[in-house]
Coordinates of C-alpha atoms and ligand atoms in Angstrom, one line a residue:
M1 CA 1.9 60.0 1.8
T2 CA 5.6 60.2 2.5
T3 CA 7.7 58.0 4.7
K4 CA 9.4 57.8 8.1
N5 CA 12.4 56.1 6.4
E6 CA 14.8 59.0 5.8
A7 CA 16.9 57.2 3.3
L8 CA 13.9 56.5 1.2
Q9 CA 12.6 60.0 1.5
A10 CA 15.9 61.5 0.5
W11 CA 16.3 59.1 -2.5
V12 CA 12.8 60.0 -3.8
E13 CA 13.7 63.7 -3.6
E14 CA 17.0 63.1 -5.3
V15 CA 15.4 61.2 -8.1
A16 CA 12.7 63.9 -8.5
Q17 CA 15.4 66.5 -8.8
L18 CA 17.1 64.5 -11.5
T19 CA 14.0 63.4 -13.5
K20 CA 11.8 66.5 -12.9
P21 CA 8.3 65.0 -12.9
D22 CA 5.2 67.2 -12.7
R23 CA 3.8 65.2 -9.8
I24 CA 4.8 62.5 -7.3
H25 CA 2.4 59.8 -6.4
W26 CA 3.2 57.4 -3.5
C27 CA 1.2 54.2 -4.2
D28 CA -0.7 52.7 -1.3
G29 CA -1.7 49.6 -3.2
S30 CA -5.4 49.9 -2.4
D31 CA -8.3 48.8 -4.6
A32 CA -9.5 52.4 -4.8
E33 CA -6.1 53.5 -6.1
Y34 CA -5.9 50.7 -8.6
K35 CA -9.4 51.7 -10.0
E36 CA -8.4 55.3 -10.2
L37 CA -5.1 54.6 -12.0
L38 CA -6.9 52.2 -14.3
Q39 CA -9.2 55.0 -15.4
I40 CA -6.2 57.2 -16.2
A41 CA -4.6 54.3 -18.1
L42 CA -7.8 53.9 -20.2
A43 CA -7.9 57.6 -20.9
T44 CA -4.3 57.8 -22.0
G45 CA -4.6 54.6 -24.1
D46 CA -1.9 52.8 -22.0
L47 CA -4.7 50.2 -21.6
I48 CA -7.6 49.2 -23.8
E49 CA -10.6 47.6 -22.3
L50 CA -11.5 44.1 -23.6
N51 CA -15.0 42.5 -23.9
K52 CA -16.7 43.2 -20.6
E53 CA -19.1 40.2 -20.8
T54 CA -16.5 37.5 -21.6
H55 CA -13.5 39.1 -19.9
P56 CA -14.6 41.5 -17.1
S57 CA -11.8 43.8 -15.9
C58 CA -9.4 42.6 -18.6
Y59 CA -7.2 45.0 -20.5
L60 CA -4.9 45.1 -23.4
H61 CA -1.6 46.9 -23.5
R62 CA 0.3 47.4 -26.7
S63 CA 4.0 48.0 -26.2
H64 CA 6.2 49.8 -28.7
P65 CA 6.9 47.3 -31.5
T66 CA 10.7 47.5 -30.8
D67 CA 10.1 46.8 -27.2
V68 CA 8.6 43.4 -26.9
A69 CA 11.2 41.3 -25.0
R70 CA 14.1 41.4 -22.7
T71 CA 17.2 43.0 -24.2
E72 CA 20.2 41.1 -22.8
H73 CA 22.8 43.1 -24.8
L74 CA 21.6 46.3 -23.0
T75 CA 21.6 44.7 -19.6
F76 CA 24.6 45.4 -17.3
I77 CA 26.0 44.4 -14.0
C78 CA 28.1 47.3 -12.6
T79 CA 30.5 46.1 -10.0
Q80 CA 33.7 47.7 -8.7
N81 CA 35.7 44.7 -9.8
R82 CA 35.0 43.5 -13.3
D83 CA 35.7 39.8 -12.3
D84 CA 32.8 39.9 -9.9
A85 CA 30.3 40.3 -12.8
G86 CA 32.1 37.6 -14.8
P87 CA 32.1 36.7 -18.5
N88 CA 28.4 35.9 -18.3
N89 CA 27.5 39.6 -17.8
N90 CA 27.9 42.9 -19.7
W91 CA 30.0 45.1 -17.4
I92 CA 30.9 48.7 -16.9
S93 CA 32.1 50.3 -13.7
P94 CA 29.5 51.7 -11.3
A95 CA 30.8 55.3 -11.8
E96 CA 30.5 55.0 -15.6
G97 CA 27.2 53.3 -15.4
H98 CA 25.6 55.9 -13.2
D99 CA 27.0 58.7 -15.4
K100 CA 25.8 57.2 -18.6
I101 CA 22.3 56.3 -17.3
D102 CA 21.8 59.4 -15.2
S103 CA 22.3 61.6 -18.2
L104 CA 19.4 59.8 -19.8
F105 CA 17.3 60.2 -16.7
D106 CA 18.0 63.9 -16.6
G107 CA 14.6 65.6 -17.0
C108 CA 13.0 62.5 -18.5
M109 CA 9.8 62.7 -16.4
Q110 CA 8.9 66.3 -17.3
G111 CA 5.2 66.4 -17.9
R112 CA 4.8 63.0 -16.3
T113 CA 3.8 61.6 -13.0
M114 CA 6.4 59.9 -10.9
Y115 CA 5.0 56.9 -9.1
V116 CA 6.7 55.5 -5.9
L117 CA 6.0 51.9 -5.4
P118 CA 7.0 50.2 -2.2
Y119 CA 6.8 46.4 -2.7
C120 CA 7.6 43.2 -1.0
M121 CA 8.9 40.1 -2.7
G122 CA 7.6 37.1 -0.8
P123 CA 4.8 36.7 1.8
I124 CA 4.8 40.0 3.7
D125 CA 5.4 38.3 7.1
S126 CA 8.1 35.9 5.8
P127 CA 11.6 36.3 7.2
L128 CA 12.7 35.1 3.7
A129 CA 10.9 38.0 1.9
R130 CA 12.7 41.2 0.8
C131 CA 11.5 44.6 0.0
G132 CA 12.2 47.1 -2.7
V133 CA 10.9 50.5 -3.9
E134 CA 10.4 51.1 -7.6
I135 CA 10.1 54.6 -8.9
T136 CA 8.6 54.7 -12.4
D137 CA 6.8 57.0 -14.8
S138 CA 4.8 54.1 -16.4
L139 CA 1.2 53.4 -15.4
Y140 CA 1.5 50.0 -17.1
V141 CA 4.4 49.2 -14.7
V142 CA 2.4 50.5 -11.7
L143 CA -0.6 48.4 -12.5
S144 CA 1.5 45.3 -13.3
M145 CA 3.6 45.6 -10.2
R146 CA 0.4 45.7 -8.2
V147 CA -0.5 42.3 -9.6
M148 CA 3.0 40.8 -9.6
T149 CA 4.2 41.9 -6.1
R150 CA 2.7 42.7 -2.7
M151 CA 2.8 46.5 -3.4
G152 CA 1.8 49.4 -1.2
K153 CA 1.2 50.2 2.5
A154 CA 2.2 46.9 4.1
A155 CA 5.4 46.8 2.1
L156 CA 6.2 50.4 3.2
A157 CA 5.5 49.5 6.8
R158 CA 8.0 46.6 6.5
I159 CA 10.6 48.9 5.0
E160 CA 10.1 51.4 7.8
R161 CA 10.5 48.6 10.3
D162 CA 13.5 46.8 8.8
G163 CA 15.2 49.8 7.2
N164 CA 16.6 48.1 4.1
F165 CA 15.2 47.9 0.6
V166 CA 16.4 47.6 -3.0
R167 CA 16.2 50.8 -5.0
G168 CA 14.8 50.6 -8.5
L169 CA 14.5 53.6 -10.8
H170 CA 12.6 53.1 -14.1
S171 CA 11.5 55.4 -16.9
T172 CA 10.2 54.5 -20.3
G173 CA 12.3 57.4 -21.5
D174 CA 11.8 57.9 -25.2
L175 CA 11.6 54.1 -25.9
S176 CA 14.5 54.4 -28.3
P177 CA 16.7 51.3 -28.4
E178 CA 19.7 53.6 -28.6
R179 CA 18.8 55.1 -25.2
R180 CA 17.7 51.8 -23.5
F181 CA 19.8 50.4 -20.6
I182 CA 19.0 48.1 -17.7
M183 CA 21.8 48.5 -15.2
H184 CA 22.3 46.8 -11.9
F185 CA 24.5 48.0 -9.1
P186 CA 24.5 45.0 -6.7
E187 CA 27.0 46.5 -4.2
E188 CA 24.5 49.4 -3.8
L189 CA 21.4 47.2 -4.0
M190 CA 20.3 49.5 -6.9
I191 CA 18.7 49.1 -10.3
K192 CA 18.3 51.7 -13.0
S193 CA 16.3 50.9 -16.1
I194 CA 15.4 53.3 -18.9
G195 CA 14.0 53.2 -22.4
S196 CA 11.9 50.0 -22.2
G197 CA 8.4 49.3 -20.9
Y198 CA 8.7 45.5 -21.4
G199 CA 8.0 43.4 -18.3
G200 CA 11.4 41.8 -17.8
N201 CA 13.1 45.2 -18.2
A202 CA 10.6 47.4 -16.4
L203 CA 8.8 45.4 -13.6
L204 CA 11.9 45.8 -11.5
G205 CA 10.8 43.5 -8.7
K206 CA 10.9 40.5 -11.0
K207 CA 14.1 39.8 -13.0
C208 CA 16.2 42.8 -11.8
H209 CA 15.5 42.5 -8.1
A210 CA 14.3 38.9 -7.4
L211 CA 17.0 37.3 -9.6
R212 CA 20.0 39.6 -10.4
I213 CA 20.2 41.6 -7.2
A214 CA 18.8 38.8 -5.0
S215 CA 21.3 36.2 -6.4
W216 CA 24.1 38.6 -5.3
Q217 CA 22.5 39.0 -1.8
A218 CA 21.9 35.2 -1.7
K219 CA 25.6 34.5 -2.3
S220 CA 26.8 36.7 0.6
E221 CA 24.0 35.4 2.9
G222 CA 24.1 31.7 2.1
W223 CA 20.9 31.1 0.1
L224 CA 19.9 30.8 -3.6
A225 CA 17.8 33.0 -5.8
E226 CA 16.8 30.9 -8.9
H227 CA 14.8 31.0 -12.1
M228 CA 12.6 28.2 -10.9
L229 CA 9.0 27.3 -10.7
I230 CA 7.8 25.6 -7.5
V231 CA 5.1 22.9 -7.7
G232 CA 3.4 20.6 -5.3
I233 CA 2.7 17.1 -6.6
Q234 CA 0.1 15.1 -4.7
N235 CA 0.0 11.4 -5.3
P236 CA -3.1 9.2 -5.2
E237 CA -2.3 8.4 -1.5
G238 CA -2.6 12.1 -0.7
L239 CA 1.1 12.7 -0.1
T240 CA 2.4 16.0 -1.5
R241 CA 6.1 16.6 -2.5
Y242 CA 7.5 19.8 -3.8
V243 CA 9.6 20.1 -6.9
A244 CA 11.6 23.2 -8.1
A245 CA 12.4 23.4 -11.8
A246 CA 14.7 25.7 -13.7
F247 CA 13.9 26.1 -17.5
P248 CA 15.0 29.0 -19.6
S249 CA 12.3 31.6 -20.5
A250 CA 9.5 30.2 -22.7
C251 CA 10.6 26.6 -22.0
G252 CA 7.7 25.3 -20.0
K253 CA 7.8 26.6 -16.4
T254 CA 4.3 28.1 -16.2
N255 CA 2.9 25.0 -17.9
L256 CA 4.6 22.6 -15.5
A257 CA 3.6 24.7 -12.5
M258 CA -0.1 24.4 -13.5
L259 CA 0.0 20.9 -15.0
I260 CA -3.3 19.0 -15.2
P261 CA -2.8 15.3 -14.7
P262 CA -3.8 13.2 -17.7
A263 CA -7.1 11.3 -17.3
T264 CA -5.0 8.1 -17.3
M265 CA -3.4 9.1 -14.0
P266 CA -6.4 9.3 -11.6
G267 CA -5.9 10.6 -8.1
W268 CA -2.9 12.8 -8.9
K269 CA -3.1 16.6 -8.1
V270 CA -0.8 19.4 -8.9
W271 CA -0.5 22.5 -6.7
T272 CA 1.1 25.7 -8.0
V273 CA 3.4 27.6 -5.6
G274 CA 5.3 29.7 -8.2
D275 CA 5.9 29.7 -12.0
D276 CA 9.2 31.7 -12.5
I277 CA 11.3 32.5 -9.4
A278 CA 12.2 30.6 -6.3
W279 CA 14.2 31.8 -3.3
L280 CA 15.7 28.7 -1.5
H281 CA 17.1 28.6 2.0
L282 CA 18.6 25.8 4.0
G283 CA 16.2 25.0 6.9
E284 CA 17.3 24.0 10.4
D285 CA 16.3 20.5 9.3
G286 CA 18.9 20.5 6.5
Q287 CA 16.2 20.6 3.8
L288 CA 16.1 23.3 1.2
W289 CA 12.9 25.4 1.6
A290 CA 11.5 27.6 -1.2
I291 CA 9.3 30.6 -1.3
N292 CA 7.9 32.2 -4.5
P293 CA 8.8 35.9 -4.2
E294 CA 6.1 36.9 -6.6
A295 CA 2.3 37.4 -6.2
G296 CA 1.3 37.0 -9.8
F297 CA 2.1 35.4 -13.1
F298 CA 3.6 37.1 -16.1
G299 CA 3.1 34.2 -18.6
V300 CA 3.6 33.5 -22.2
A301 CA 0.2 33.7 -24.0
P302 CA 0.9 31.8 -27.3
G303 CA 0.4 28.1 -26.8
T304 CA -1.8 28.6 -23.8
G305 CA -4.9 26.6 -24.8
P306 CA -7.6 24.2 -23.5
K307 CA -5.4 21.1 -24.1
T308 CA -2.0 22.5 -23.1
N309 CA -2.7 24.7 -20.1
P310 CA -6.4 24.9 -19.2
T311 CA -5.6 26.0 -15.7
A312 CA -3.9 29.1 -17.1
L313 CA -6.6 29.7 -19.7
N314 CA -9.4 29.6 -17.1
M315 CA -7.7 32.2 -14.9
L316 CA -7.4 34.6 -17.7
D317 CA -11.1 35.4 -18.2
H318 CA -11.2 38.2 -15.7
D319 CA -8.9 40.7 -14.0
T320 CA -6.0 40.2 -16.4
I321 CA -3.7 42.5 -18.3
F322 CA -2.7 41.2 -21.7
T323 CA 0.3 42.6 -23.5
N324 CA 0.7 42.4 -27.3
V325 CA -2.0 39.8 -28.0
G326 CA -4.4 40.0 -31.0
V327 CA -8.1 40.9 -30.6
T328 CA -11.2 39.2 -32.1
A329 CA -14.1 41.2 -33.7
D330 CA -15.9 41.2 -30.3
K331 CA -12.8 42.4 -28.4
Q332 CA -11.7 39.2 -26.9
P333 CA -8.0 38.6 -26.5
W334 CA -6.6 36.2 -29.0
W335 CA -3.3 34.3 -29.5
E336 CA -2.0 31.4 -31.5
G337 CA -3.1 28.1 -29.8
K338 CA -5.9 29.7 -27.7
N339 CA -9.1 28.5 -29.3
K340 CA -9.7 27.1 -32.7
S341 CA -13.2 28.7 -33.1
E342 CA -12.2 32.3 -32.5
V343 CA -10.5 34.4 -35.1
P344 CA -8.3 37.5 -34.7
V345 CA -9.2 40.6 -36.6
I346 CA -6.6 43.0 -35.1
D347 CA -3.0 42.0 -34.6
W348 CA -0.7 42.8 -31.7
K349 CA 0.4 46.1 -33.3
G350 CA -3.2 47.3 -33.6
N351 CA -3.4 46.8 -37.3
P352 CA -6.1 44.7 -39.2
F353 CA -4.8 41.1 -39.0
D354 CA -3.2 39.8 -42.2
P355 CA -1.8 36.2 -41.8
A356 CA 0.8 37.1 -44.4
G357 CA 2.3 39.6 -42.0
G358 CA 3.1 37.2 -39.2
P359 CA 1.2 35.9 -36.2
A360 CA -1.7 37.9 -34.7
A361 CA -0.2 37.8 -31.2
H362 CA 3.5 38.5 -30.7
P363 CA 5.3 35.3 -30.0
N364 CA 6.4 36.8 -26.6
S365 CA 2.9 38.2 -25.9
R366 CA 2.1 37.9 -22.2
F367 CA -0.6 37.8 -19.6
T368 CA -0.3 39.4 -16.1
V369 CA -2.6 37.9 -13.5
A370 CA -2.8 37.6 -9.7
A371 CA -1.7 34.2 -8.4
R372 CA -4.9 33.8 -6.4
Q373 CA -6.8 33.5 -9.6
C374 CA -5.1 30.2 -10.4
A375 CA -7.4 27.2 -9.6
S376 CA -4.4 25.1 -8.7
A377 CA -2.9 27.7 -6.4
S378 CA -1.3 25.9 -3.4
E379 CA -2.5 26.7 0.1
R380 CA 1.3 26.9 0.9
M381 CA 1.8 29.8 -1.5
E382 CA 1.5 32.3 1.4
D383 CA 3.4 30.1 3.9
P384 CA 6.1 32.4 5.4
A385 CA 8.4 29.3 5.8
G386 CA 7.9 28.2 2.2
V387 CA 7.8 24.5 1.1
P388 CA 10.5 21.8 1.4
I389 CA 12.0 20.8 -1.9
S390 CA 12.4 17.1 -2.7
A391 CA 13.8 17.5 -6.3
I392 CA 15.5 20.1 -8.4
V393 CA 14.9 19.7 -12.1
F394 CA 16.9 21.5 -14.8
G395 CA 15.8 21.5 -18.4
G396 CA 15.9 23.2 -21.7
R397 CA 14.7 23.0 -25.3
R398 CA 16.9 20.6 -27.2
A399 CA 15.6 19.1 -30.5
E400 CA 18.5 16.6 -30.2
L401 CA 20.9 15.1 -27.7
A402 CA 19.3 15.5 -24.2
P403 CA 17.1 12.5 -23.2
L404 CA 13.7 12.9 -21.7
V405 CA 15.1 12.6 -18.2
F406 CA 18.2 11.7 -16.2
E407 CA 19.2 12.0 -12.6
A408 CA 22.5 13.4 -11.4
R409 CA 24.8 11.0 -9.4
D410 CA 24.8 13.3 -6.4
W411 CA 24.7 17.1 -5.6
K412 CA 28.1 17.9 -7.0
H413 CA 27.3 16.1 -10.3
G414 CA 23.9 17.9 -10.1
V415 CA 25.7 21.3 -10.1
L416 CA 27.5 20.2 -13.3
V417 CA 24.2 19.1 -14.8
G418 CA 22.8 22.6 -14.0
A419 CA 25.9 24.4 -15.1
A420 CA 25.8 22.5 -18.4
V421 CA 22.2 23.4 -19.3
A422 CA 21.9 24.5 -22.9
S423 CA 18.7 25.5 -24.7
E424 CA 17.4 26.8 -28.0
T425 CA 16.8 30.6 -27.7
T426 CA 13.2 31.8 -27.6
A427 CA 11.2 35.0 -28.3
A428 CA 11.4 35.9 -24.6
A429 CA 14.6 37.8 -25.4
T430 CA 15.5 39.8 -28.5
G431 CA 17.8 38.2 -31.1
A432 CA 17.7 35.0 -33.1
V433 CA 15.3 32.2 -32.0
G434 CA 16.1 28.5 -32.0
V435 CA 19.8 28.7 -31.6
V436 CA 21.3 26.5 -28.9
R437 CA 23.2 28.5 -26.3
R438 CA 24.6 27.6 -22.9
D439 CA 22.2 28.7 -20.2
P440 CA 23.5 27.4 -16.9
M441 CA 20.7 26.8 -14.4
A442 CA 18.5 28.8 -16.8
M443 CA 20.2 31.8 -15.2
Q444 CA 22.3 33.1 -18.1
P445 CA 20.3 36.3 -18.4
F446 CA 19.7 36.6 -14.7
C447 CA 22.8 35.7 -12.6
G448 CA 23.9 39.0 -11.0
Y449 CA 27.5 37.9 -10.6
N450 CA 30.3 35.7 -12.0
F451 CA 28.9 32.2 -12.9
A452 CA 32.0 30.5 -11.6
D453 CA 31.5 32.0 -8.2
Y454 CA 27.8 31.1 -8.4
W455 CA 28.7 27.4 -9.1
T456 CA 31.1 27.5 -6.2
H457 CA 28.3 28.8 -4.0
W458 CA 26.0 26.0 -5.2
L459 CA 28.7 23.4 -4.6
G460 CA 29.2 24.7 -1.1
F461 CA 25.7 23.4 -0.1
A462 CA 27.0 19.9 -0.1
E463 CA 29.2 20.7 2.9
K464 CA 26.3 22.3 4.8
S465 CA 23.6 19.5 4.5
S466 CA 23.2 15.8 3.7
K467 CA 19.5 16.3 3.1
L468 CA 19.7 18.3 -0.2
P469 CA 17.2 17.5 -3.0
K470 CA 18.1 15.1 -5.7
V471 CA 18.9 16.8 -9.0
F472 CA 17.5 15.9 -12.4
H473 CA 17.5 17.1 -16.0
V474 CA 14.5 16.9 -18.4
N475 CA 13.9 17.7 -22.0
W476 CA 10.3 17.9 -23.3
F477 CA 11.4 19.2 -26.7
R478 CA 13.1 16.3 -28.6
Q479 CA 12.1 16.4 -32.3
D480 CA 12.0 14.0 -35.2
G481 CA 13.5 14.7 -38.6
N482 CA 10.4 16.7 -39.6
G483 CA 10.6 19.1 -36.7
N484 CA 7.7 17.4 -34.7
F485 CA 8.0 17.0 -31.0
I486 CA 8.2 13.3 -30.2
W487 CA 7.2 13.5 -26.6
P488 CA 3.5 14.6 -26.0
G489 CA 4.5 16.9 -23.2
F490 CA 2.2 19.1 -21.0
G491 CA 0.0 16.9 -18.8
E492 CA 1.9 13.8 -19.8
N493 CA 5.1 15.3 -18.2
L494 CA 3.6 14.1 -14.9
R495 CA 4.8 10.6 -15.8
V496 CA 8.3 11.9 -15.8
I497 CA 7.7 13.7 -12.5
E498 CA 6.3 10.5 -11.0
W499 CA 9.6 8.7 -11.8
I500 CA 11.6 11.6 -10.4
L501 CA 9.6 11.5 -7.1
G502 CA 9.9 7.7 -7.1
R503 CA 13.7 8.2 -7.2
C504 CA 13.5 10.6 -4.3
E505 CA 11.4 8.1 -2.3
G506 CA 13.7 5.2 -3.3
T507 CA 10.9 3.3 -5.0
A508 CA 11.7 3.8 -8.7
N509 CA 14.3 1.9 -10.7
A510 CA 17.0 3.3 -12.9
V511 CA 19.9 2.2 -15.0
E512 CA 23.3 3.8 -14.7
T513 CA 24.6 5.6 -17.8
P514 CA 27.7 7.8 -18.3
I515 CA 25.6 11.0 -17.9
G516 CA 23.7 9.8 -14.8
Y517 CA 20.8 7.5 -13.9
M518 CA 18.0 7.0 -16.4
P519 CA 14.8 5.1 -16.3
A520 CA 14.6 2.0 -18.5
P521 CA 11.5 2.2 -20.7
S522 CA 9.8 -0.2 -18.3
D523 CA 10.6 2.1 -15.3
L524 CA 8.5 4.9 -16.8
D525 CA 4.7 4.7 -16.5
T526 CA 3.6 4.7 -20.1
K527 CA 0.2 3.0 -19.5
N528 CA -2.4 4.3 -21.9
L529 CA 0.0 6.6 -23.4
D530 CA -0.3 6.8 -27.2
I531 CA 3.3 6.5 -28.1
E532 CA 5.5 4.0 -30.1
A533 CA 7.9 1.8 -28.2
D534 CA 10.7 3.0 -30.6
T535 CA 9.9 6.6 -29.6
I536 CA 10.2 5.9 -25.9
E537 CA 13.5 4.0 -26.6
A538 CA 14.8 7.1 -28.5
L539 CA 13.7 9.4 -25.7
L540 CA 15.5 7.3 -23.1
S541 CA 18.8 6.6 -24.9
I542 CA 22.0 8.6 -25.3
D543 CA 24.4 8.8 -28.2
P544 CA 27.9 8.6 -26.7
A545 CA 29.6 10.3 -29.7
A546 CA 27.2 13.2 -29.7
W547 CA 27.7 13.5 -25.9
Q548 CA 31.4 13.5 -26.3
K549 CA 31.0 16.6 -28.6
E550 CA 28.7 18.2 -26.0
L551 CA 31.4 17.6 -23.3
D552 CA 33.9 19.4 -25.5
D553 CA 31.5 22.3 -25.8
I554 CA 31.0 22.4 -22.1
R555 CA 34.8 22.4 -21.5
D556 CA 35.3 25.3 -24.0
Y557 CA 32.5 27.2 -22.2
F558 CA 34.0 26.5 -18.7
N559 CA 37.4 27.7 -20.0
K560 CA 36.0 31.2 -20.3
Y561 CA 35.8 31.3 -16.5
G562 CA 39.6 30.7 -16.1
E563 CA 40.8 30.6 -12.6
H564 CA 37.4 31.3 -11.1
M565 CA 36.2 27.8 -12.1
P566 CA 35.7 25.5 -9.2
R567 CA 37.9 22.4 -9.3
A568 CA 34.9 20.2 -8.5
L569 CA 33.2 20.9 -11.8
W570 CA 36.3 20.0 -13.8
D571 CA 36.4 16.8 -11.8
E572 CA 32.8 16.0 -12.5
L573 CA 33.2 16.7 -16.2
E574 CA 36.2 14.3 -16.2
T575 CA 34.3 11.6 -14.5
T576 CA 31.6 11.9 -17.1
R577 CA 34.1 11.9 -20.0
E578 CA 35.8 8.7 -18.7
A579 CA 32.4 6.9 -18.4
L580 CA 31.5 8.0 -21.9
E581 CA 34.9 6.9 -23.3
A582 CA 34.3 3.4 -21.8
K583 CA 31.1 3.2 -23.9
L584 CA 32.7 4.3 -27.2
Ligands
GDP601 P1 7.9 29.6 -19.3 O1 8.2 30.9 -20.0 O2 9.2 28.8 -18.9 O3 7.0 29.7 -18.2 O4 7.2 28.6 -20.4 P2 5.7 28.4 -20.6 O5 5.1 27.3 -19.7 O6 4.9 29.6 -20.7 O7 5.7 27.7 -22.1 C1 6.3 28.4 -23.2 C2 5.9 27.7 -24.5 O8 6.3 26.4 -24.5 C3 4.4 27.8 -24.6 O9 4.0 28.0 -25.9 C4 4.0 26.4 -24.2 O10 2.8 26.0 -24.9 C5 5.2 25.5 -24.7 N1 5.3 24.3 -23.8 C6 5.3 24.3 -22.5 N2 5.4 23.0 -22.0 C7 5.5 22.2 -23.1 C8 5.7 20.8 -23.3 O11 5.8 20.0 -22.4 N3 5.9 20.4 -24.6 C9 5.8 21.3 -25.7 N4 5.9 20.8 -26.9 N5 5.6 22.6 -25.5 C10 5.5 23.1 -24.3
PGA602 P1 9.3 33.3 -18.4 O1 9.4 34.7 -17.7 O2 10.5 32.6 -17.8 O3 8.0 32.8 -17.9 O4 9.4 33.4 -19.8 C1 9.8 35.9 -18.2 C2 11.2 36.0 -18.7 O5 12.0 35.1 -18.3 O6 11.5 36.9 -19.4
MN603 MN1 11.4 33.8 -16.4
MN604 MN1 6.3 31.6 -17.4

C-alpha cells in the first residue's frame, strides 16, 4: 500500500533514504494486521504474553530501565523565533534541531522495519479531528498507536481527501539517554523523536501531536488543545453535564474520568469521554465544545485497585498492553495497590522480586487499553460535535495551601487560577518526585509555544462568548503532619463535583474569599461521609499569610515572561493581593 498523497509519499521516501530500513510496512490498521504484528512482537520479545485464562490477549512490555517516563529536559520546541517557544520550553533553531536529530536518524533503521502509521486524532468524521502520520521502527509503538488512535485505512483516506497531516518521525535509536531527543517543529507541523520507546516520547499522536503541535495550531485557529479529561456527570434526575479537568500527569485525571459514585450518592452516574486530552472549540451557541482526540487510555497502573478505580481495573482483564508492571507466579500483571491477595514474583525489570530493591511495578508503569473497553464509556465519545462543557476544573497535588475547592470570580480570574497551578512532581516525568513546581493549566510539559501568548489566547475567549464554562480549582491531595491524605478522594470527589455543578446551575451556595468563591462546610454534601468536622474545616479554609507567599511566587514566575505577559493577569493578581491584604 502506498498513497495518492504525493507529499506523504515523498516524505516517506525521504525518511527511508535517511534511516535506511530493510523494509517499509504501511499499516492498514486491520485486525489481521494487528494479529500478525503481535506474533512478531511475541517472537522478538517486545511483548510477553500474560495469563491467557485470567487475562486473554494481554501482554507485558518491559522498556529499557533508563526509559520509563517522559524526559522534559530532552524535549524541544524549535521555532524560528526563540520568543515564540517561550521560557517554558527548551529551544533551539529549526535548522540546528533538524541537523542535530537527523544525524542521529542517519541509518538508524538498518536491519529494521519502518512502519508508516496514518492516524486520526478525534472521531474520524469530526470536523474537529486532525490527522497525522507517524513513521516508527518500534512494534510496541505500532501496537500502542493502534489502541490509542484511529489508525490505518480510514485515516489515510481522510489525509488523501483533506491533504494536510502532522508528520512524526520516531526511532528507538540505541536508547541511549545521550542520544535521546524529542523535537517539535510547529511551523512545519513536524515531530522528530529518537532514543526513547516510552509512551509520552514515542506515541507521537498523544503528547507531541495532540498537545504540543495542536496547541500551536489551536492558537492560530482559535481553539484550545488541553491536558484535560472530559467527564459526563449524570444527576439523579437524569440530567448530564460535562466537566473538563486539567491535572498534571499522575494527579488523578483517569480516576476522575472513571469515577464510581459512592454508595451514599444513589442515582448519580459518571460517563467517561476522555482521560487525558481535550480539544475545545467555541460552538455557534457560544458554548465550549470538547472532543477527546484519543481512542484509548494510557493510564498509570499503580494505585489502580478495586476501591480506587474499579472501572479501570475491570477493563484491564483482556486486550491490554501493560508496560513495566510486575508479574505474579501465574503470569498475571501486578502493581502496588492492585489486589491484596496476589503477590508479585517478578519485578518490572524482569528480575525476581525483592521488596528491598523497590516496588515490583515501576511507579510510572502503565496500561494501554481501547476506550471502548471502559464500562463507563460515554455514548458521546464518538460524537463528531463533542460535548458542551459546563465547568473547567484545574488542580494539582498540594500537600499544603490549596483548599479542597474554590471557584474563580469570572473567566479572566479563571485564567489566572489556571496559570497559577502548581503541583508536586510525579514519576510520570524523569527527575525528582514530590517537589512543588509551577505547572500552568497542567500544560508545563506540553504547551507548544510561549505560555504568555497562550494565556493571552485563553483570555481572548472572554471577548468571543458570554457563555463560557465556570472555572474551578480542586486539590484532592492535602496532607496532615504525618503525610496522610486528609480527604478520602476517589469516588468521594463526586461531592465536590456536585457543588461545582450546583454553582454552574446557580443552586449551590458559596462564600466569597480573597482567592475566589468557596463552599462553607454546610454547602458541601458530607452526608454519610466518615470525616471529622475539623478536617472539613481545614480543607475549606485558607491561610492568608501562606497565600501571600504564594502570590509572591506567582509574581516571580510571571516575571520570567517579561513583556509577553498579558496585562489582565497582572490585574487579576493585584485584585487577589488586595483582597488578601484586607484579611491580614
Ligand atoms: P492521571 O495521570 O492524571 O490520569 O492520574 P491517575 O488518575 O492515573 O492517578 C494517578 C495516581 O493518583 C494513582 O496512583 C491514583 O490512585 C492516585 N489518585 C487519583 N485520584 C486520587 C484521589 O482522589 N486521592 C488520592 N489520594 N489519590 C488519587
Ligand atoms: P497522564 O498521561 O497525564 O495520565 O499521566 C501521561 C503523561 O502525561 O505523561
Ligand atoms: Mn497526561
Ligand atoms: Mn491518566
